[in-house]
CSV table of C-alpha atoms in Angstrom, one decimal:
chain,number,residue,atom,x,y,z
A,1,MET,CA,143.1,226.7,336.9
A,2,SER,CA,143.3,227.9,340.5
A,3,THR,CA,143.3,226.3,343.9
A,4,ARG,CA,139.7,226.5,345.2
A,5,PRO,CA,137.4,224.4,347.4
A,6,LEU,CA,135.0,222.1,345.8
A,7,ASP,CA,131.8,223.9,344.9
A,8,HIS,CA,129.8,221.1,346.6
A,9,LEU,CA,130.2,217.8,348.3
A,10,PRO,CA,130.9,214.8,345.9
A,11,SER,CA,127.7,214.1,344.0
A,12,GLY,CA,126.5,210.7,342.7
A,13,ARG,CA,127.2,211.8,339.2
A,14,LEU,CA,130.8,212.9,340.0
A,15,MET,CA,131.4,209.7,342.0
A,16,ALA,CA,130.1,207.6,339.1
A,17,ARG,CA,132.3,209.4,336.5
A,18,ASN,CA,135.4,209.1,338.7
A,19,THR,CA,134.7,205.4,339.3
A,20,VAL,CA,134.5,204.8,335.5
A,21,TRP,CA,137.9,206.6,335.1
A,22,ASN,CA,139.4,204.4,337.9
A,23,PHE,CA,138.0,201.3,336.2
A,24,VAL,CA,139.6,202.3,332.9
A,25,GLY,CA,142.9,203.1,334.6
A,26,LEU,CA,143.0,199.9,336.6
A,27,GLY,CA,141.5,197.6,333.9
A,28,THR,CA,143.5,198.6,330.9
A,29,PRO,CA,146.8,197.1,332.2
A,30,LEU,CA,145.0,193.9,332.9
A,31,LEU,CA,144.3,193.5,329.2
A,32,VAL,CA,148.0,194.0,328.5
A,33,ALA,CA,148.8,191.4,331.2
A,34,LEU,CA,146.7,188.8,329.6
A,35,VAL,CA,148.8,189.1,326.4
A,36,ALA,CA,152.2,189.7,328.1
A,37,ILE,CA,152.2,187.0,330.8
A,38,PRO,CA,152.1,184.0,328.4
A,39,ARG,CA,154.9,185.5,326.3
A,40,LEU,CA,157.0,186.2,329.4
A,41,ILE,CA,156.5,182.6,330.7
A,42,HIS,CA,157.4,181.1,327.3
A,43,ALA,CA,160.5,183.3,326.9
A,44,LEU,CA,161.8,183.2,330.5
A,45,GLY,CA,160.6,179.8,331.7
A,46,ALA,CA,158.5,179.2,334.9
A,47,GLU,CA,161.4,179.5,337.3
A,48,ARG,CA,162.8,182.8,336.0
A,49,PHE,CA,159.3,184.2,335.5
A,50,GLY,CA,158.6,183.4,339.1
A,51,PHE,CA,161.0,186.2,340.1
A,52,LEU,CA,158.8,188.9,338.4
A,53,PRO,CA,155.8,188.4,340.7
A,54,LEU,CA,158.2,188.6,343.6
A,55,ALA,CA,159.7,191.9,342.2
A,56,TRP,CA,156.2,193.4,341.7
A,57,THR,CA,155.3,192.4,345.3
A,58,ILE,CA,158.5,193.9,346.8
A,59,ILE,CA,157.9,197.2,344.9
A,60,GLY,CA,154.4,197.3,346.2
A,61,TYR,CA,155.4,196.5,349.8
A,62,PHE,CA,158.3,198.9,350.2
A,63,SER,CA,156.4,201.7,348.5
A,64,LEU,CA,154.2,201.6,351.6
A,65,PHE,CA,157.2,203.0,353.6
A,66,ASP,CA,155.5,206.4,353.4
A,67,MET,CA,154.0,205.9,356.9
A,68,GLY,CA,150.6,206.4,355.5
A,69,LEU,CA,151.3,210.0,354.6
A,70,GLY,CA,149.9,209.7,351.1
A,71,ARG,CA,146.5,208.6,352.3
A,72,ALA,CA,146.6,211.1,355.2
A,73,LEU,CA,147.4,213.9,352.8
A,74,THR,CA,144.3,212.9,350.6
A,75,LYS,CA,142.1,212.9,353.7
A,76,LEU,CA,143.3,216.2,355.1
A,77,VAL,CA,143.1,218.0,351.8
A,78,SER,CA,139.6,216.6,351.2
A,79,GLU,CA,138.4,217.9,354.6
A,80,LYS,CA,139.9,221.3,354.1
A,81,LEU,CA,138.3,221.6,350.6
A,82,ALA,CA,134.9,220.6,352.2
A,83,ARG,CA,135.3,223.2,354.9
A,84,HIS,CA,136.6,225.9,352.4
A,85,GLU,CA,139.9,226.1,354.3
A,86,VAL,CA,142.4,226.5,351.5
A,87,ALA,CA,144.9,229.1,352.7
A,88,ASP,CA,147.3,226.7,354.3
A,89,LEU,CA,147.0,223.9,351.7
A,90,PRO,CA,150.4,224.6,350.0
A,91,SER,CA,152.3,224.4,353.3
A,92,LEU,CA,150.4,221.2,354.2
A,93,VAL,CA,151.2,219.6,350.9
A,94,TRP,CA,154.9,220.5,350.8
A,95,THR,CA,155.4,219.4,354.4
A,96,ALA,CA,153.9,216.0,353.6
A,97,MET,CA,155.9,215.6,350.3
A,98,ALA,CA,159.2,216.4,352.1
A,99,LEU,CA,158.5,213.8,354.7
A,100,MET,CA,157.6,211.2,352.1
A,101,LEU,CA,160.8,211.8,350.1
A,102,VAL,CA,162.9,211.3,353.3
A,103,LEU,CA,160.9,208.1,354.1
A,104,GLY,CA,161.3,206.8,350.6
A,105,ILE,CA,165.1,207.2,350.7
A,106,ALA,CA,165.1,205.4,354.1
A,107,GLY,CA,163.0,202.6,352.7
A,108,GLY,CA,165.3,202.2,349.7
A,109,VAL,CA,168.4,202.0,351.8
A,110,PHE,CA,166.7,199.4,354.1
A,111,ALA,CA,165.6,197.3,351.2
A,112,ALA,CA,169.1,197.4,349.6
A,113,LEU,CA,170.6,196.0,352.9
A,114,LEU,CA,167.9,193.3,353.2
A,115,PHE,CA,167.9,192.0,349.6
A,116,PRO,CA,171.2,190.0,349.6
A,117,TRP,CA,170.0,188.0,352.6
A,118,LEU,CA,166.6,187.5,351.0
A,119,ALA,CA,168.1,186.2,347.8
A,120,ARG,CA,170.7,183.9,349.3
A,121,GLY,CA,169.2,182.8,352.6
A,122,VAL,CA,165.4,182.8,352.3
A,123,LEU,CA,164.1,182.3,348.8
A,124,LYS,CA,165.0,179.1,346.8
A,125,ILE,CA,166.7,181.0,344.0
A,126,PRO,CA,169.0,178.7,342.0
A,127,PRO,CA,172.7,179.6,342.5
A,128,GLY,CA,173.0,180.5,338.8
A,129,MET,CA,170.3,183.2,339.3
A,130,GLN,CA,171.4,184.7,342.6
A,131,ASP,CA,173.8,187.3,341.4
A,132,GLU,CA,171.5,188.7,338.8
A,133,SER,CA,168.6,188.6,341.3
A,134,ILE,CA,170.6,190.7,343.8
A,135,GLN,CA,171.4,193.2,341.0
A,136,ALA,CA,167.7,193.4,340.1
A,137,PHE,CA,166.9,193.8,343.8
A,138,TYR,CA,169.2,196.8,344.1
A,139,ILE,CA,167.5,198.5,341.2
A,140,ILE,CA,164.1,197.9,342.8
A,141,ALA,CA,165.5,199.5,346.0
A,142,ALA,CA,166.5,202.6,344.0
A,143,SER,CA,163.0,203.0,342.6
A,144,ILE,CA,161.3,203.0,346.0
A,145,PRO,CA,161.7,206.8,346.7
A,146,LEU,CA,160.2,207.5,343.3
A,147,VAL,CA,157.2,205.3,343.9
A,148,ILE,CA,156.5,206.9,347.3
A,149,THR,CA,156.8,210.5,346.1
A,150,THR,CA,154.6,209.7,343.2
A,151,SER,CA,151.9,208.4,345.5
A,152,GLY,CA,151.9,211.7,347.4
A,153,PHE,CA,151.2,213.7,344.2
A,154,ARG,CA,148.5,211.2,343.2
A,155,GLY,CA,146.8,211.7,346.6
A,156,ILE,CA,146.6,215.5,345.9
A,157,LEU,CA,144.9,214.9,342.6
A,158,GLU,CA,142.4,212.5,344.2
A,159,ALA,CA,141.5,215.0,346.9
A,160,PHE,CA,140.6,217.4,344.2
A,161,GLN,CA,138.5,214.7,342.5
A,162,ARG,CA,140.7,214.8,339.4
A,163,PHE,CA,140.6,211.1,338.8
A,164,ASP,CA,140.6,211.8,335.1
A,165,LEU,CA,144.2,213.0,335.3
A,166,VAL,CA,145.2,210.3,337.7
A,167,ASN,CA,144.1,207.6,335.4
A,168,LEU,CA,145.5,209.2,332.2
A,169,LEU,CA,148.8,208.5,334.0
A,170,ARG,CA,147.9,205.2,335.6
A,171,VAL,CA,147.1,203.5,332.3
A,172,PRO,CA,150.7,203.8,330.8
A,173,LEU,CA,152.3,203.2,334.1
A,174,GLY,CA,150.4,200.0,334.6
A,175,MET,CA,151.1,198.9,331.1
A,176,ILE,CA,154.9,199.5,331.6
A,177,ALA,CA,154.9,196.9,334.4
A,178,TYR,CA,154.3,194.2,331.7
A,179,LEU,CA,155.5,195.8,328.6
A,180,ALA,CA,159.0,196.8,329.9
A,181,PRO,CA,160.1,193.2,330.4
A,182,LEU,CA,158.8,192.3,327.0
A,183,MET,CA,160.7,195.2,325.4
A,184,VAL,CA,163.9,194.0,327.0
A,185,LEU,CA,163.6,190.4,325.8
A,186,PRO,CA,165.1,190.9,322.3
A,187,PHE,CA,168.2,192.2,324.0
A,188,SER,CA,168.5,190.3,327.2
A,189,HIS,CA,166.7,187.7,329.4
A,190,ARG,CA,168.5,188.9,332.5
A,191,LEU,CA,166.5,190.4,335.4
A,192,GLY,CA,168.6,193.5,335.9
A,193,PRO,CA,167.8,195.2,332.5
A,194,MET,CA,164.1,194.4,333.0
A,195,MET,CA,164.1,196.1,336.4
A,196,ALA,CA,166.0,199.1,335.0
A,197,ALA,CA,163.3,199.5,332.3
A,198,LEU,CA,160.7,199.5,335.0
A,199,MET,CA,162.6,202.1,337.0
A,200,ALA,CA,162.8,204.4,333.9
A,201,GLY,CA,159.0,204.3,333.8
A,202,ARG,CA,158.8,205.3,337.4
A,203,VAL,CA,160.9,208.4,336.8
A,204,LEU,CA,158.6,209.5,334.0
A,205,ALA,CA,155.6,208.9,336.2
A,206,LEU,CA,157.0,211.0,339.0
A,207,GLY,CA,157.6,214.0,336.7
A,208,ALA,CA,154.2,213.8,335.1
A,209,HIS,CA,152.4,213.6,338.4
A,210,ALA,CA,154.3,216.6,339.7
A,211,LEU,CA,153.5,218.7,336.6
A,212,LEU,CA,149.7,217.9,336.9
A,213,CYS,CA,149.6,218.8,340.6
A,214,LEU,CA,151.1,222.2,339.8
A,215,ARG,CA,148.4,222.7,337.2
A,216,VAL,CA,145.6,221.7,339.5
A,217,MET,CA,147.0,223.6,342.4
A,218,PRO,CA,149.0,226.6,341.1
A,219,SER,CA,149.6,227.9,344.6
A,220,LEU,CA,152.3,225.2,345.0
A,221,ARG,CA,154.5,227.2,342.6
A,222,GLU,CA,154.8,230.0,345.2
A,223,GLY,CA,157.5,228.1,346.9
A,224,MET,CA,158.1,225.2,349.2
A,225,ARG,CA,156.8,225.9,352.7
A,226,TRP,CA,157.4,224.0,355.9
A,227,GLN,CA,154.5,223.9,358.3
A,228,PRO,CA,155.4,222.2,361.7
A,229,ALA,CA,151.8,222.5,362.8
A,230,ALA,CA,150.8,220.1,359.9
A,231,LEU,CA,153.0,217.3,361.3
A,232,ALA,CA,150.7,216.4,364.1
A,233,PRO,CA,147.5,215.6,362.0
A,234,LEU,CA,149.6,214.0,359.3
A,235,LEU,CA,151.5,211.7,361.6
A,236,ARG,CA,148.4,211.0,363.8
A,237,PHE,CA,146.4,209.7,360.9
A,238,GLY,CA,149.4,208.3,359.0
A,239,SER,CA,151.0,206.4,361.9
A,240,TRP,CA,148.1,204.0,362.1
A,241,LEU,CA,148.0,203.7,358.3
A,242,MET,CA,151.7,202.9,358.5
A,243,VAL,CA,150.9,199.9,360.7
A,244,SER,CA,148.3,198.7,358.2
A,245,ASN,CA,150.7,199.5,355.3
A,246,ILE,CA,153.4,197.3,356.9
A,247,VAL,CA,151.1,194.4,358.1
A,248,ALA,CA,148.5,194.2,355.3
A,249,PRO,CA,151.0,193.3,352.5
A,250,LEU,CA,152.3,190.6,354.7
A,251,LEU,CA,148.8,189.2,355.0
A,252,VAL,CA,148.4,189.4,351.2
A,253,TYR,CA,151.8,188.4,349.9
A,254,MET,CA,153.6,186.2,352.4
A,255,ASP,CA,152.0,183.2,350.8
A,256,ARG,CA,154.3,183.6,347.9
A,257,PHE,CA,157.4,183.7,350.1
A,258,PHE,CA,156.2,180.7,352.1
A,259,ILE,CA,155.6,178.8,348.9
A,260,GLY,CA,159.0,179.9,347.6
A,261,SER,CA,160.8,178.7,350.8
A,262,LEU,CA,158.6,175.6,351.5
A,263,VAL,CA,157.9,174.3,348.0
A,264,SER,CA,159.8,175.8,345.0
A,265,LEU,CA,160.1,178.9,342.8
A,266,THR,CA,158.2,177.0,340.1
A,267,ALA,CA,155.3,176.6,342.6
A,268,VAL,CA,155.3,180.4,343.1
A,269,ALA,CA,154.6,180.8,339.4
A,270,TYR,CA,151.8,178.2,339.5
A,271,TYR,CA,150.3,180.1,342.5
A,272,ALA,CA,151.1,183.7,341.7
A,273,THR,CA,149.6,183.6,338.2
A,274,PRO,CA,146.1,182.7,339.3
A,275,PHE,CA,146.5,184.9,342.3
A,276,ASP,CA,147.4,187.9,340.1
A,277,LEU,CA,144.5,187.0,337.8
A,278,SER,CA,141.9,186.9,340.6
A,279,ASN,CA,143.5,189.9,342.3
A,280,LYS,CA,142.9,191.9,339.2
A,281,LEU,CA,139.2,191.6,340.0
A,282,LEU,CA,139.8,193.9,342.9
A,283,LEU,CA,140.2,196.7,340.3
A,284,ILE,CA,136.4,196.9,340.5
A,285,PRO,CA,136.1,197.7,344.3
A,286,ALA,CA,139.4,199.5,344.1
A,287,ALA,CA,137.9,201.8,341.5
A,288,VAL,CA,135.0,202.5,343.8
A,289,ALA,CA,137.0,202.8,347.0
A,290,ALA,CA,139.5,205.2,345.6
A,291,VAL,CA,136.7,207.6,344.9
A,292,LEU,CA,134.9,206.8,348.1
A,293,PHE,CA,137.8,207.7,350.4
A,294,PRO,CA,137.9,211.4,349.7
A,295,GLY,CA,134.1,211.3,349.4
A,296,PHE,CA,133.7,209.7,352.8
A,297,SER,CA,136.4,212.0,354.3
A,298,ALA,CA,134.4,215.1,353.1
A,299,THR,CA,130.9,213.9,353.9
A,300,MET,CA,131.6,212.4,357.3
A,301,VAL,CA,132.4,215.9,358.6
A,302,SER,CA,129.5,217.7,356.9
A,303,ASP,CA,126.7,215.4,355.7
A,304,ARG,CA,126.5,211.9,357.3
A,305,VAL,CA,123.2,211.1,355.5
A,306,ARG,CA,125.0,211.4,352.2
A,307,THR,CA,127.7,209.1,353.6
A,308,GLY,CA,125.1,206.5,354.4
A,309,HIS,CA,123.7,206.8,350.9
A,310,LEU,CA,127.1,206.4,349.3
A,311,PHE,CA,127.8,203.4,351.6
A,312,ASP,CA,124.6,201.6,350.6
A,313,ARG,CA,124.9,202.2,346.9
A,314,SER,CA,128.6,201.2,346.8
A,315,ILE,CA,127.9,197.8,348.3
A,316,ASN,CA,125.1,197.2,345.9
A,317,TYR,CA,127.2,198.1,342.9
A,318,VAL,CA,130.1,195.9,344.0
A,319,LEU,CA,127.8,192.9,344.4
A,320,LEU,CA,126.2,193.5,341.1
A,321,ILE,CA,129.5,193.7,339.2
A,322,MET,CA,131.6,191.2,341.1
A,323,PHE,CA,129.3,188.2,341.2
A,324,PRO,CA,128.8,187.4,337.5
A,325,VAL,CA,132.5,187.8,336.8
A,326,SER,CA,133.4,185.6,339.8
A,327,LEU,CA,130.9,183.0,338.7
A,328,VAL,CA,132.4,182.8,335.2
A,329,LEU,CA,135.9,182.4,336.5
A,330,VAL,CA,135.1,179.7,339.1
A,331,SER,CA,132.9,177.7,336.7
A,332,LEU,CA,135.4,177.8,333.8
A,333,ALA,CA,138.7,177.9,335.7
A,334,TYR,CA,140.2,174.8,334.2
A,335,PRO,CA,139.2,175.2,330.6
A,336,GLY,CA,140.0,178.9,330.7
A,337,MET,CA,143.5,178.4,332.2
A,338,LYS,CA,144.2,175.5,329.8
A,339,LEU,CA,143.3,177.8,326.8
A,340,TRP,CA,145.4,180.7,328.2
A,341,LEU,CA,148.5,179.0,329.7
A,342,GLY,CA,148.3,175.3,328.7
A,343,ALA,CA,147.4,172.1,330.4
A,344,GLU,CA,150.2,172.0,333.0
A,345,PHE,CA,149.4,175.4,334.4
A,346,ALA,CA,145.7,174.6,334.4
A,347,ARG,CA,146.2,171.3,336.2
A,348,ASN,CA,148.2,173.1,339.0
A,349,GLY,CA,146.5,176.4,339.0
A,350,ALA,CA,142.8,175.9,338.3
A,351,PRO,CA,141.9,174.7,341.9
A,352,VAL,CA,143.9,177.6,343.3
A,353,LEU,CA,142.1,180.1,341.0
A,354,GLN,CA,138.7,178.8,342.2
A,355,TRP,CA,139.5,179.3,345.9
A,356,LEU,CA,141.1,182.6,345.3
A,357,VAL,CA,138.2,184.0,343.2
A,358,VAL,CA,135.8,183.2,346.1
A,359,GLY,CA,138.1,184.9,348.5
A,360,THR,CA,138.5,187.9,346.2
A,361,PHE,CA,134.7,188.2,345.9
A,362,VAL,CA,134.5,188.5,349.7
A,363,ASN,CA,137.4,190.9,349.8
A,364,ALA,CA,135.8,193.1,347.2
A,365,VAL,CA,132.7,193.6,349.4
A,366,ALA,CA,135.0,194.3,352.4
A,367,TYR,CA,136.6,197.2,350.5
A,368,ILE,CA,133.5,199.4,351.2
A,369,PRO,CA,133.5,199.2,355.1
A,370,TYR,CA,137.3,199.3,355.1
A,371,THR,CA,137.2,202.6,353.2
A,372,LEU,CA,134.4,204.0,355.4
A,373,VAL,CA,136.4,203.2,358.6
A,374,GLN,CA,139.5,204.9,357.3
A,375,GLY,CA,137.7,207.8,355.7
A,376,GLY,CA,135.8,208.3,358.9
A,377,GLY,CA,139.1,208.9,360.7
A,378,ARG,CA,139.6,205.6,362.5
A,379,PRO,CA,142.6,203.9,360.8
A,380,ASP,CA,143.5,202.6,364.2
A,381,LEU,CA,140.7,200.1,364.0
A,382,THR,CA,141.9,198.5,360.7
A,383,ALA,CA,145.5,198.6,362.0
A,384,LYS,CA,144.6,196.8,365.2
A,385,LEU,CA,142.7,194.2,363.2
A,386,HIS,CA,145.7,193.5,361.0
A,387,LEU,CA,148.0,193.2,364.0
A,388,ALA,CA,145.7,190.8,365.7
A,389,GLU,CA,145.3,188.5,362.8
A,390,LEU,CA,148.8,188.5,361.5
A,391,PRO,CA,150.4,185.8,363.8
A,392,VAL,CA,147.3,183.6,363.6
A,393,TYR,CA,147.1,183.8,359.8
A,394,LEU,CA,150.8,183.2,359.3
A,395,LEU,CA,150.7,180.1,361.5
A,396,VAL,CA,147.6,178.8,359.6
A,397,LEU,CA,149.2,179.7,356.2
A,398,TRP,CA,152.4,177.8,357.1
A,399,TRP,CA,150.4,174.7,358.2
A,400,MET,CA,148.1,174.8,355.2
A,401,ILE,CA,151.0,175.0,352.7
A,402,ARG,CA,152.9,172.2,354.4
A,403,SER,CA,149.7,170.1,354.3
A,404,LEU,CA,148.1,171.0,351.0
A,405,GLY,CA,150.7,173.0,349.0
A,406,ILE,CA,149.6,175.9,347.0
A,407,ASN,CA,145.9,174.8,347.4
A,408,GLY,CA,146.3,175.2,351.1
A,409,ALA,CA,147.6,178.8,350.6
A,410,ALA,CA,144.5,179.7,348.6
A,411,ILE,CA,142.2,178.2,351.3
A,412,ALA,CA,143.9,180.1,354.0
A,413,PHE,CA,143.6,183.3,352.1
A,414,THR,CA,139.9,182.8,351.6
A,415,GLY,CA,139.2,182.1,355.2
A,416,ARG,CA,141.1,185.2,356.4
A,417,VAL,CA,139.2,187.6,354.1
A,418,VAL,CA,135.8,186.2,355.3
A,419,VAL,CA,136.8,187.0,358.9
A,420,ASP,CA,138.0,190.4,357.8
A,421,MET,CA,134.8,191.3,356.1
A,422,LEU,CA,132.6,190.4,359.1
A,423,ILE,CA,134.7,192.5,361.5
A,424,LEU,CA,134.9,195.5,359.1
A,425,PHE,CA,131.1,195.5,358.8
A,426,TYR,CA,130.8,195.5,362.6
A,427,PHE,CA,133.2,198.5,362.8
A,428,SER,CA,131.4,200.4,360.1
A,429,GLY,CA,128.0,199.8,361.8
A,430,LYS,CA,129.3,201.3,364.9
A,431,MET,CA,130.7,204.4,363.1
A,432,LEU,CA,127.7,204.8,360.8
A,433,PRO,CA,124.4,203.4,362.2
A,434,GLU,CA,122.8,204.4,358.9
A,435,GLY,CA,124.5,201.5,357.2
A,436,ARG,CA,123.4,198.7,359.5
A,437,GLY,CA,120.3,197.9,357.6
A,438,GLN,CA,122.3,197.5,354.4
A,439,PHE,CA,124.6,195.0,356.2
A,440,ARG,CA,121.7,192.8,357.2
A,441,LYS,CA,120.3,192.7,353.6
A,442,SER,CA,123.7,192.4,352.0
A,443,SER,CA,124.7,189.6,354.3
A,444,LEU,CA,121.8,187.4,353.2
A,445,VAL,CA,122.4,188.2,349.5
A,446,GLY,CA,126.1,187.7,349.8
A,447,ALA,CA,125.7,184.3,351.6
A,448,MET,CA,123.5,183.1,348.7
A,449,MET,CA,126.1,184.3,346.2
A,450,LEU,CA,128.9,182.5,348.1
A,451,LEU,CA,126.9,179.3,348.1
A,452,VAL,CA,126.4,179.5,344.4
A,453,LEU,CA,130.1,180.2,343.8
A,454,GLY,CA,131.1,177.2,345.9
A,455,LEU,CA,128.7,174.9,344.1
A,456,SER,CA,130.0,176.1,340.7
A,457,ALA,CA,133.3,174.4,341.3
A,458,VAL,CA,131.7,171.0,341.6
A,459,PRO,CA,130.8,170.2,337.9
A,460,SER,CA,133.8,168.5,336.2
A,461,SER,CA,132.7,168.3,332.5
A,462,LEU,CA,132.5,171.4,330.3
A,463,PRO,CA,128.8,170.9,329.4
A,464,ALA,CA,127.9,170.6,333.1
A,465,GLN,CA,130.0,173.7,333.9
A,466,LEU,CA,128.2,175.7,331.2
A,467,LEU,CA,124.8,174.6,332.4
A,468,PHE,CA,125.5,175.5,336.0
A,469,LEU,CA,126.9,178.9,334.8
A,470,LEU,CA,123.7,179.7,332.9
A,471,VAL,CA,121.5,178.7,335.8
A,472,GLY,CA,123.6,180.7,338.3
A,473,LEU,CA,123.5,183.8,336.1
A,474,ALA,CA,119.7,183.5,335.8
A,475,MET,CA,119.3,183.2,339.6
A,476,PHE,CA,121.6,186.2,340.0
A,477,VAL,CA,119.3,188.4,337.7
A,478,VAL,CA,116.2,187.4,339.7
A,479,CYS,CA,118.0,188.0,343.1
A,480,SER,CA,119.4,191.3,342.0
A,481,TRP,CA,116.0,192.6,340.9
A,482,LEU,CA,114.3,191.5,344.1
A,483,PHE,CA,116.9,192.3,346.8
A,484,ILE,CA,119.6,194.6,345.5
A,485,LEU,CA,118.3,197.2,343.0
A,486,GLN,CA,116.5,200.1,344.4
A,487,ALA,CA,113.2,201.5,343.1
A,488,GLU,CA,114.7,204.4,341.1
A,489,GLU,CA,117.3,202.0,339.6
A,490,LYS,CA,114.6,199.7,338.5
A,491,ILE,CA,112.8,202.6,336.8
A,492,ILE,CA,115.9,203.5,334.9
A,493,ILE,CA,116.4,199.9,333.8
A,494,ARG,CA,112.7,199.7,332.6
A,495,LYS,CA,113.2,202.9,330.6
A,496,LEU,CA,116.3,201.6,329.0
A,497,MET,CA,114.6,198.3,328.1
A,498,ASN,CA,111.6,200.1,326.7
A,499,ALA,CA,113.8,202.3,324.6
A,500,ASP,CA,115.7,199.2,323.3
A,501,MET,CA,112.4,197.5,322.4
A,502,ARG,CA,111.3,200.6,320.5
A,503,VAL,CA,114.6,200.6,318.6
A,504,LEU,CA,114.2,196.9,317.7
A,505,ALA,CA,110.6,197.5,316.7
A,506,GLY,CA,111.7,200.2,314.3
A,507,LEU,CA,114.2,197.9,312.7
A,508,ARG,CA,111.6,195.3,311.7
């Protein structure tokens, strides 16, 4: 396999196939989590288990110390492939990877210096757990360079539209996050060995990603090349992404740290578990957006009509997939959590889950304009948005948690993502006028869906919840047919239905 430009711009069929691969890669670990989390809670207890969501959060946050170079590398490689400019790709790649390794080491050192203060002075970690928590934090710090470097290799594969290879690796890596602590339990319940097992998985992931990149792009084997001229475009795009990479996780995950410091570590578990469950729904738009980013990057420089087409279809598909799943979770939040985690978790976590699912639905739609803005070369807009809302949101979050506890944190999150979505659609409309008509239509449909989601939390008895769920799904089918599906999609559905009827008729 040789380094070559793409034969054509990303087609609908290619984008659909890659989205399915992403969905499998992101969704399979969720199935493992559904089985692993109850066992971890039972074995570790709510307080000790509360450390694991914090650890996963910290790994995710400090892995963004790459200054946006992973995303910048994907964009620049995608643009060069679209323009058939491949001669300098190896030097571009190795320059970016060298910078990412240095930044990863710097991020790990900074994290190691920060963690003792975090464990002893900020979080309400019991004295008996502080020493092992600090040991676990040091292991997390050592894994940060591995995570950052791996993301760079993954970005190269995505630019080449090799999402099949990306997800063949993502599945076992995502499973390790939950299986590694379970595998350690027979030998130890301490946090250090669990983090060490996670780090071993990161080492294997880095090696596998590097080998696949050499296969997809054999010219990388010719030697590492340093290209000073590549620094300017990498840093120009990546610097604004770095701002978003630093601020955005604060917007998403500071609620856990506020709860841990204002309430208790047990409350973190009651909040983080429904948050992680609802956040897993974002694998749907994330699967779409990961494919759209290199697609938008390529088409915005060569075929903006195709960009508009991708934008319209992506919003439609996110609405079609997200709403029924969200409606089921909001309607059956309490009985579902009671069956999964028990009555105590359901009593504390069900209202949180309902608010968070509504916010996640809105956030899922916002993924599409967010990806368009960045793929179109304006990461400064999203960075400025994050910077402007951070102090306001943190103040509101602090006040809401003080007033309403973990329910207040969920309400604050939902309000923030609604504001985000509206502003991002405004930005995308300015950058791509072809998408403005879709925004007007989607805003009406989305408002109706939000109203139904809100009302679905009202029924308190299981029969009433099931009845509302059935009525809501019926309304969704009618609304989708009238306002979301396009003519050619309706034709495909009719053909599939006619084929099914013929099959059923043959069985009689």
